[in-house]
mmCIF file of C-alpha atoms in Angstrom:
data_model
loop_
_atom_site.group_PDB
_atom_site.id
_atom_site.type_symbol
_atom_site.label_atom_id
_atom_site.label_comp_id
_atom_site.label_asym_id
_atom_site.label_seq_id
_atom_site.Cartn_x
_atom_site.Cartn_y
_atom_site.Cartn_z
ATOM 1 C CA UNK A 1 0.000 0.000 0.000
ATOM 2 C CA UNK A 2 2.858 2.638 0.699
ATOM 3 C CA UNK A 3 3.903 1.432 -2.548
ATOM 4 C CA UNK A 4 1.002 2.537 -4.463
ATOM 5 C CA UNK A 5 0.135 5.368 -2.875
ATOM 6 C CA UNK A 6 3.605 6.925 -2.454
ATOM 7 C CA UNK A 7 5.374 5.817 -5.443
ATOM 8 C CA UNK A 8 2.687 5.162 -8.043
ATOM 9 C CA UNK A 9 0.239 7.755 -7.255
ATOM 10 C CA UNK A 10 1.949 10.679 -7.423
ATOM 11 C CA UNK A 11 2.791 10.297 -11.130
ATOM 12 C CA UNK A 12 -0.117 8.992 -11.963
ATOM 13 C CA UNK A 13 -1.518 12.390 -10.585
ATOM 14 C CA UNK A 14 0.754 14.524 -13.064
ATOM 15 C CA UNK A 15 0.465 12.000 -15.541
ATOM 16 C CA UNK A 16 -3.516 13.108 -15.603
ATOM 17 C CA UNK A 17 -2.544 16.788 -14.907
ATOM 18 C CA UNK A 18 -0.156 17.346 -17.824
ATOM 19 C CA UNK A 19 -2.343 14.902 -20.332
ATOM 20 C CA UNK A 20 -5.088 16.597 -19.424
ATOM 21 C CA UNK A 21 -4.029 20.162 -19.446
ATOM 22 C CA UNK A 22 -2.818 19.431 -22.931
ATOM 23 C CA UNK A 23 -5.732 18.170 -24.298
ATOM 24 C CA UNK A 24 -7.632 20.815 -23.305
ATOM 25 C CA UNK A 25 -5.290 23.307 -24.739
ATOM 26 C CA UNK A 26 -5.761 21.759 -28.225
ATOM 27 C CA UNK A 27 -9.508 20.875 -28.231
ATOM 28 C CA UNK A 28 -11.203 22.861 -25.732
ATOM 29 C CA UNK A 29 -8.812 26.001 -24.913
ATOM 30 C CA UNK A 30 -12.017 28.246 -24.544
ATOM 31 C CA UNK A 31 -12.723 26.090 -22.367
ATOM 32 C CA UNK A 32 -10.003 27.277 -19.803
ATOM 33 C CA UNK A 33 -11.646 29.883 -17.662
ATOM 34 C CA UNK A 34 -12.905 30.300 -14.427
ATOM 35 C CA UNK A 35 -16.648 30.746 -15.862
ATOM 36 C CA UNK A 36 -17.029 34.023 -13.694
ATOM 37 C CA UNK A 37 -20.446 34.579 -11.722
ATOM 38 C CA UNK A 38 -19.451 37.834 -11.089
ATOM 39 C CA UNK A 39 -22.708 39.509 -12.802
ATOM 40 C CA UNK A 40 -24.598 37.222 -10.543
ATOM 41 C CA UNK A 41 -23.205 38.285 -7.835
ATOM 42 C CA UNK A 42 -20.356 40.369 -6.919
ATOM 43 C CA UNK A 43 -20.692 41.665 -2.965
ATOM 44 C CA UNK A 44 -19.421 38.604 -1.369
ATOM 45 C CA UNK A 45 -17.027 37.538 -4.251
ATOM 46 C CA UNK A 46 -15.211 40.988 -4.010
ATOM 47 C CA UNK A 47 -14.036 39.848 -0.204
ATOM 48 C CA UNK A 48 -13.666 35.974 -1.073
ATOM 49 C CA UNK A 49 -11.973 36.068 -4.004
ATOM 50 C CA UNK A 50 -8.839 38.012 -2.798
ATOM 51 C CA UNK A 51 -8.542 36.639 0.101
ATOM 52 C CA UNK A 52 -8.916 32.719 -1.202
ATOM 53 C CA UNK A 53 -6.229 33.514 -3.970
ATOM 54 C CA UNK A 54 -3.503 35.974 -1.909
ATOM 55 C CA UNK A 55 -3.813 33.599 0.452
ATOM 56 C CA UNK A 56 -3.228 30.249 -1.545
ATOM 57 C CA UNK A 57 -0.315 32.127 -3.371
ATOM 58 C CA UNK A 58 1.657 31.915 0.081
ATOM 59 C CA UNK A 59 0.537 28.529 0.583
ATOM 60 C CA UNK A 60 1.455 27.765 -2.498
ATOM 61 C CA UNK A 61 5.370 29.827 -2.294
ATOM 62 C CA UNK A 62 5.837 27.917 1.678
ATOM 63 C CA UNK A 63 4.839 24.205 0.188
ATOM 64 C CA UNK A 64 7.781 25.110 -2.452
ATOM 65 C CA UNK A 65 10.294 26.475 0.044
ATOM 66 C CA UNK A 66 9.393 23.870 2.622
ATOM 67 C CA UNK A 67 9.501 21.034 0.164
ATOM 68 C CA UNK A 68 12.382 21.681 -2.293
ATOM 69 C CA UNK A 69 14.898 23.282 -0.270
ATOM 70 C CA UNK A 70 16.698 21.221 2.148
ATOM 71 C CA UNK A 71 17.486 21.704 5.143
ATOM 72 C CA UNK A 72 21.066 21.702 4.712
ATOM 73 C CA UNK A 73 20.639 25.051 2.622
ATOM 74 C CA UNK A 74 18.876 26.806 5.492
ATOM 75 C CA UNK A 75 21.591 25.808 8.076
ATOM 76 C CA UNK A 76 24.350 26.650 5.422
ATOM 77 C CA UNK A 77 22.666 30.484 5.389
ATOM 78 C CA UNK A 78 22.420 30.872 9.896
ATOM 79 C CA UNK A 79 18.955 30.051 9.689
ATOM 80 C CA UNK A 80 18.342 27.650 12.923
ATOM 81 C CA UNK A 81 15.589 25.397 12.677
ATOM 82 C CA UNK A 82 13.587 26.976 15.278
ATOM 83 C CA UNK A 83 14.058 30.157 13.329
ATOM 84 C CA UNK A 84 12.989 28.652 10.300
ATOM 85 C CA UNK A 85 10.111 26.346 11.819
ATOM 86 C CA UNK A 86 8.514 29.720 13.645
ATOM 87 C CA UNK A 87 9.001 31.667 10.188
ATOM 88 C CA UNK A 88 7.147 29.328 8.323
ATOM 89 C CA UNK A 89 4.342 28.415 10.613
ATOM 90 C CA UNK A 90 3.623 31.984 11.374
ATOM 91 C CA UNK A 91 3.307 33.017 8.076
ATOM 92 C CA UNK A 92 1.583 29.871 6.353
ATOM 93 C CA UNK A 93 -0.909 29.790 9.524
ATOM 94 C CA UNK A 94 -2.190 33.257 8.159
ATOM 95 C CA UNK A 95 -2.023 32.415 4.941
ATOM 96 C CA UNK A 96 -3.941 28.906 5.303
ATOM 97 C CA UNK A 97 -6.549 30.976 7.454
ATOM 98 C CA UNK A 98 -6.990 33.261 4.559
ATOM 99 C CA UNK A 99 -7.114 31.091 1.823
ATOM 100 C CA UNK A 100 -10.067 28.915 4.024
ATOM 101 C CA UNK A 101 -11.800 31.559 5.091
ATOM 102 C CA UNK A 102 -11.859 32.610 1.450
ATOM 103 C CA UNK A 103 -13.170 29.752 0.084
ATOM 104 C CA UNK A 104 -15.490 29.231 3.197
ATOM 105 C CA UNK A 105 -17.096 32.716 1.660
ATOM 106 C CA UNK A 106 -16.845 31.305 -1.749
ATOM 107 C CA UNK A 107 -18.505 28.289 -1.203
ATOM 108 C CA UNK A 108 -21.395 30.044 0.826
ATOM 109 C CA UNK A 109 -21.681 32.012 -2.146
ATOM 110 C CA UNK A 110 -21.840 29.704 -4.915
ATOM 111 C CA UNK A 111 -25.031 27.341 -2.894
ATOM 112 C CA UNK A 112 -27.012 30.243 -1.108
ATOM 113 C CA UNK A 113 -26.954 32.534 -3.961
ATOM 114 C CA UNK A 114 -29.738 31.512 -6.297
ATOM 115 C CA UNK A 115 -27.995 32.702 -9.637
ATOM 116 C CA UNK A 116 -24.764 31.360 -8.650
ATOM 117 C CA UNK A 117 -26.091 28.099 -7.287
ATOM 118 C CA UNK A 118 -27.431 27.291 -11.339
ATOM 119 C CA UNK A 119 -24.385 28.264 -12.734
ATOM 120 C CA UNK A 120 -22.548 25.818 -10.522
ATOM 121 C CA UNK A 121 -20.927 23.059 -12.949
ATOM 122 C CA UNK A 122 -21.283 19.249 -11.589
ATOM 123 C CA UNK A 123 -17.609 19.123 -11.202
ATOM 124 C CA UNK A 124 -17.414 21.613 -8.910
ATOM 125 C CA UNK A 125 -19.051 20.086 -6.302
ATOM 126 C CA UNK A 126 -16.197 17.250 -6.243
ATOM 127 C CA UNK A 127 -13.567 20.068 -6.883
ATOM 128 C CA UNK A 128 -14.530 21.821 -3.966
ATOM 129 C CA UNK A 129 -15.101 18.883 -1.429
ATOM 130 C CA UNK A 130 -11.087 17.675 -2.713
ATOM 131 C CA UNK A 131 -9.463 21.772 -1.958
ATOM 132 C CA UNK A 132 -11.554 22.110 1.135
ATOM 133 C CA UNK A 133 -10.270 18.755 2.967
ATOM 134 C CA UNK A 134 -6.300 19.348 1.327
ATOM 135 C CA UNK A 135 -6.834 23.043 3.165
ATOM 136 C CA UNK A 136 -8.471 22.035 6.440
ATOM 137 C CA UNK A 137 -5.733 18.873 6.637
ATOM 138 C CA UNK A 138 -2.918 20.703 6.092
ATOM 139 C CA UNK A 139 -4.396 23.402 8.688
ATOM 140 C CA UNK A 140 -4.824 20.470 11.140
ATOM 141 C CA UNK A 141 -1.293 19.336 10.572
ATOM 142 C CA UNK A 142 0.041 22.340 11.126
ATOM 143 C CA UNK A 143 -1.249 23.040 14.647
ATOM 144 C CA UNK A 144 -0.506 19.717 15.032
ATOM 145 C CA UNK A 145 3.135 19.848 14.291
ATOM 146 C CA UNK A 146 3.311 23.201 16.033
ATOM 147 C CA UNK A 147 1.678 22.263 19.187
ATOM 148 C CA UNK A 148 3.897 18.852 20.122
ATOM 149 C CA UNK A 149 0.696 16.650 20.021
ATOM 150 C CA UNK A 150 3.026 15.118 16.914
ATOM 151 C CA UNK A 151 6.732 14.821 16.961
ATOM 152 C CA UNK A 152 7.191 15.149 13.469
ATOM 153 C CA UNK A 153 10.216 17.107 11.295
ATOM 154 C CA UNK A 154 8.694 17.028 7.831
ATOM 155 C CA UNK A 155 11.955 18.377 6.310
ATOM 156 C CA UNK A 156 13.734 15.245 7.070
ATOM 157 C CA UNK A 157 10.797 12.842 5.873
ATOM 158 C CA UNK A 158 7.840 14.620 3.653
ATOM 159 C CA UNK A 159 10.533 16.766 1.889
ATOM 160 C CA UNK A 160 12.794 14.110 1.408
ATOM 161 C CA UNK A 161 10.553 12.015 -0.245
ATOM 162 C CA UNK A 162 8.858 14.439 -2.409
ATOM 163 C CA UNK A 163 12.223 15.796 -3.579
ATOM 164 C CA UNK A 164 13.227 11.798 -4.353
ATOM 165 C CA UNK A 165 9.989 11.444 -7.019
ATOM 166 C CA UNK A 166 12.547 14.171 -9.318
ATOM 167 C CA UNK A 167 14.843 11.136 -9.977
ATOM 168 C CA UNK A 168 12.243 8.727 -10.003
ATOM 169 C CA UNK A 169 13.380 6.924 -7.211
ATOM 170 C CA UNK A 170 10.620 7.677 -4.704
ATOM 171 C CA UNK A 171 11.572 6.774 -1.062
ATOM 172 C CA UNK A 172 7.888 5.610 -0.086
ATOM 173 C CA UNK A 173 9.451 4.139 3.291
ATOM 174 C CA UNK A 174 9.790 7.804 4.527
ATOM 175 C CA UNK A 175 6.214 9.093 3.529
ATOM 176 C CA UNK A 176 5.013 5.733 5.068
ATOM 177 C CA UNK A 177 6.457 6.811 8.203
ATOM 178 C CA UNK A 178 4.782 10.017 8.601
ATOM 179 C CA UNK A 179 1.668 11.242 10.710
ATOM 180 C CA UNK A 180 -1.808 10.233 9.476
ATOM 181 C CA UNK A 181 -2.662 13.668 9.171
ATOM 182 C CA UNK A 182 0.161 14.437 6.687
ATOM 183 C CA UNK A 183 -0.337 11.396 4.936
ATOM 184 C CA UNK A 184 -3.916 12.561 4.187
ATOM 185 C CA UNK A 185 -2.966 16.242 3.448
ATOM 186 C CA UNK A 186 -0.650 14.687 0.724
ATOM 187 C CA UNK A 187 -3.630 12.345 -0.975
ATOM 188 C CA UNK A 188 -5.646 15.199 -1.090
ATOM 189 C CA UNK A 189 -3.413 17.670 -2.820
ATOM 190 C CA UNK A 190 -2.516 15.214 -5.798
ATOM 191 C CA UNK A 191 -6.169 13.945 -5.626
ATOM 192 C CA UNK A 192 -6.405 17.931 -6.446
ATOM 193 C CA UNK A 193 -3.816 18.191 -9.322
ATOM 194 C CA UNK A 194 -5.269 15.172 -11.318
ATOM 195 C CA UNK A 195 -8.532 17.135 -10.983
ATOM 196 C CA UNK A 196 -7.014 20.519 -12.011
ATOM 197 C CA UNK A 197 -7.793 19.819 -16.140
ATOM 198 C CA UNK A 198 -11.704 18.679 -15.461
ATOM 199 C CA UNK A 199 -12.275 21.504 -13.542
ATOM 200 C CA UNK A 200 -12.442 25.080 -13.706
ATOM 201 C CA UNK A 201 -9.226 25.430 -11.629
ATOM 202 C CA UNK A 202 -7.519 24.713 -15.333
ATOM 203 C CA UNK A 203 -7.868 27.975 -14.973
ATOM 204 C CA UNK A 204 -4.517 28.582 -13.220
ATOM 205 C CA UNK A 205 -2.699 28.013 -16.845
ATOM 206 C CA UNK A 206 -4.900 30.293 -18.912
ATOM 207 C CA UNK A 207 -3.644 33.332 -17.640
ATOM 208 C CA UNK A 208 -3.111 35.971 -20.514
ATOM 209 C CA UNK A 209 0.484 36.442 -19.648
ATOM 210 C CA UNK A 210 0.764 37.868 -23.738
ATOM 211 C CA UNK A 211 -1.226 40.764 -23.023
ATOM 212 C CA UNK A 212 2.322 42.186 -21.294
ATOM 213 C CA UNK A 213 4.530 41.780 -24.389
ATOM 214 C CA UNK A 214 1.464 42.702 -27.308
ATOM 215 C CA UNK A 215 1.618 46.254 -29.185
ATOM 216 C CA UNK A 216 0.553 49.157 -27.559
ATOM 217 C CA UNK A 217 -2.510 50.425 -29.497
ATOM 218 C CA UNK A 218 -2.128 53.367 -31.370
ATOM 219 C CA UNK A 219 -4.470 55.817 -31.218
ATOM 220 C CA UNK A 220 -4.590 59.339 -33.260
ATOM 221 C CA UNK A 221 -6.058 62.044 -32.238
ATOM 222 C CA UNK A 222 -8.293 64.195 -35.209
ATOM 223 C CA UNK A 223 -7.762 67.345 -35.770
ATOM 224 C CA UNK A 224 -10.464 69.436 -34.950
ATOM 225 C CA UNK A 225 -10.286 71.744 -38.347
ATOM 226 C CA UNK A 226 -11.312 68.239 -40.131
ATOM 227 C CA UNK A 227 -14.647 67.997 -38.226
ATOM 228 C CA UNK A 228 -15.286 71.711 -38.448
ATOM 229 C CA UNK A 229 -17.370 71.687 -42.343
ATOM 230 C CA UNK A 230 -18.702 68.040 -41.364
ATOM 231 C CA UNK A 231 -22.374 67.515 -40.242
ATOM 232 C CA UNK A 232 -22.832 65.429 -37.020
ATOM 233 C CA UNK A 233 -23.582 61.940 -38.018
ATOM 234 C CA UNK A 234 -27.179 60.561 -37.936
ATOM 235 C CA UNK A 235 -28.050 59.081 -34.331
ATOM 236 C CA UNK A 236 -30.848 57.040 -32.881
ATOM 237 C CA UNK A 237 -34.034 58.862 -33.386
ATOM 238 C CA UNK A 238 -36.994 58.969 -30.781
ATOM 239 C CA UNK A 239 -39.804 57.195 -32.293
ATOM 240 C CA UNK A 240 -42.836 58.786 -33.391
#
């Protein structure tokens, strides 16, 4: 079992990602949007929204730092593990909190809001249950970890592992050896990337990042002598 779900699962989770990011690039890439509900509603989105995406783009920047950098690098810079341990749950604590309470607005939203509720897409009820329980896990292993009910360094067994699935040589012993609560957290979050491409969260990879290096648009001013002899053109007309 820590076979399969430690060394086979996690490609088989960006195995689906990338094939099915891909495919929907080529055959449905208008596909790849959020499908706003903003015109439906727009009061409660304007608080969730930000504070559900700042907050999961810290989560997002600590997973990376806490997962591919070893410790080794941290110690090599004078940063003590305590330092580095109080850095990093202090900050991801407030991000986590604002990235749940985010979605916990979000979610409120999208089934007590009558407009929204129809628009909701039958994935998204599966995508939602899947982001909710990685968030609330990885909150609960976190004050976990923090608190001493669990003895746990994940640097020297979570990051390990994950950082041995580069060279295809996944140390499952180590993520077999973890906390229950991590072990869960970790299911849920590649459960969440091979759902990425059937959901609307493909739409993390459709953002218009060519609208920085396009043209500028030109636009010329007319000189006002040219309009002078001209009659005004022809408008709507009330009618009679």
């Amino acid at each position: 079992m820590d076979l399969l779900l430690w060394g086979v699962m996690p490609y088989v989770a960006v195995t689906l990602l990338i094939a099915g990011l891909v495919w929907r690039a080529r055959y449905d890439r208008f596909g790849l949007t959020t499908h706003s509900s903003q015109l439906q509603e727009s009061r409660l989105l304007r608080i969730g929204s930000p504070l559900f995406h700042f907050g999961m783009v810290f989560v997002v920047l600590g997973h990376v730092v806490g997962l591919l950098v070893p410790d080794s690098w941290t110690d090599a810079v004078g940063v003590s593990d305590h330092t580095y341990h109080l850095v990093a749950v202090s900050t991801g604590a407030v991000a986590g909190v604002a990235a749940a309470v985010g979605i916990g607005i979000l979610v409120y939203r999208r089934f007590t809001v009558p407009a929204v509720r129809r628009a909701t897409l039958r994935s998204d009820h599966l995508m939602y249950a899947v982001l909710l329980g990685a968030m609330l896990l990885g909150l609960v292993a976190t004050v976990l970890n923090s608190s001493g009910a669990v003895d746990y360094n994940y640097r020297e067994g979570i990051s390990v592992w994950f950082r041995s699935l580069f060279t295809l040589q996944p140390d499952y012993h180590l993520m077999g050896a973890a906390p229950l609560a991590f072990k869960l957290h970790v299911v849920f979050g590649f459960t969440l990337f091979a759902l990425i491409p059937f959901s609307r969260l493909a739409h993390i990879v459709s953002a218009p990042f060519k609208y920085v290096f396009r043209p500028y648009v030109v636009y010329r001013a007319r000189d006002p002598r040219e309009l002078a002899g001209r009659r005004p053109k022809r408008g709507w007309e009330r009618a009679s």
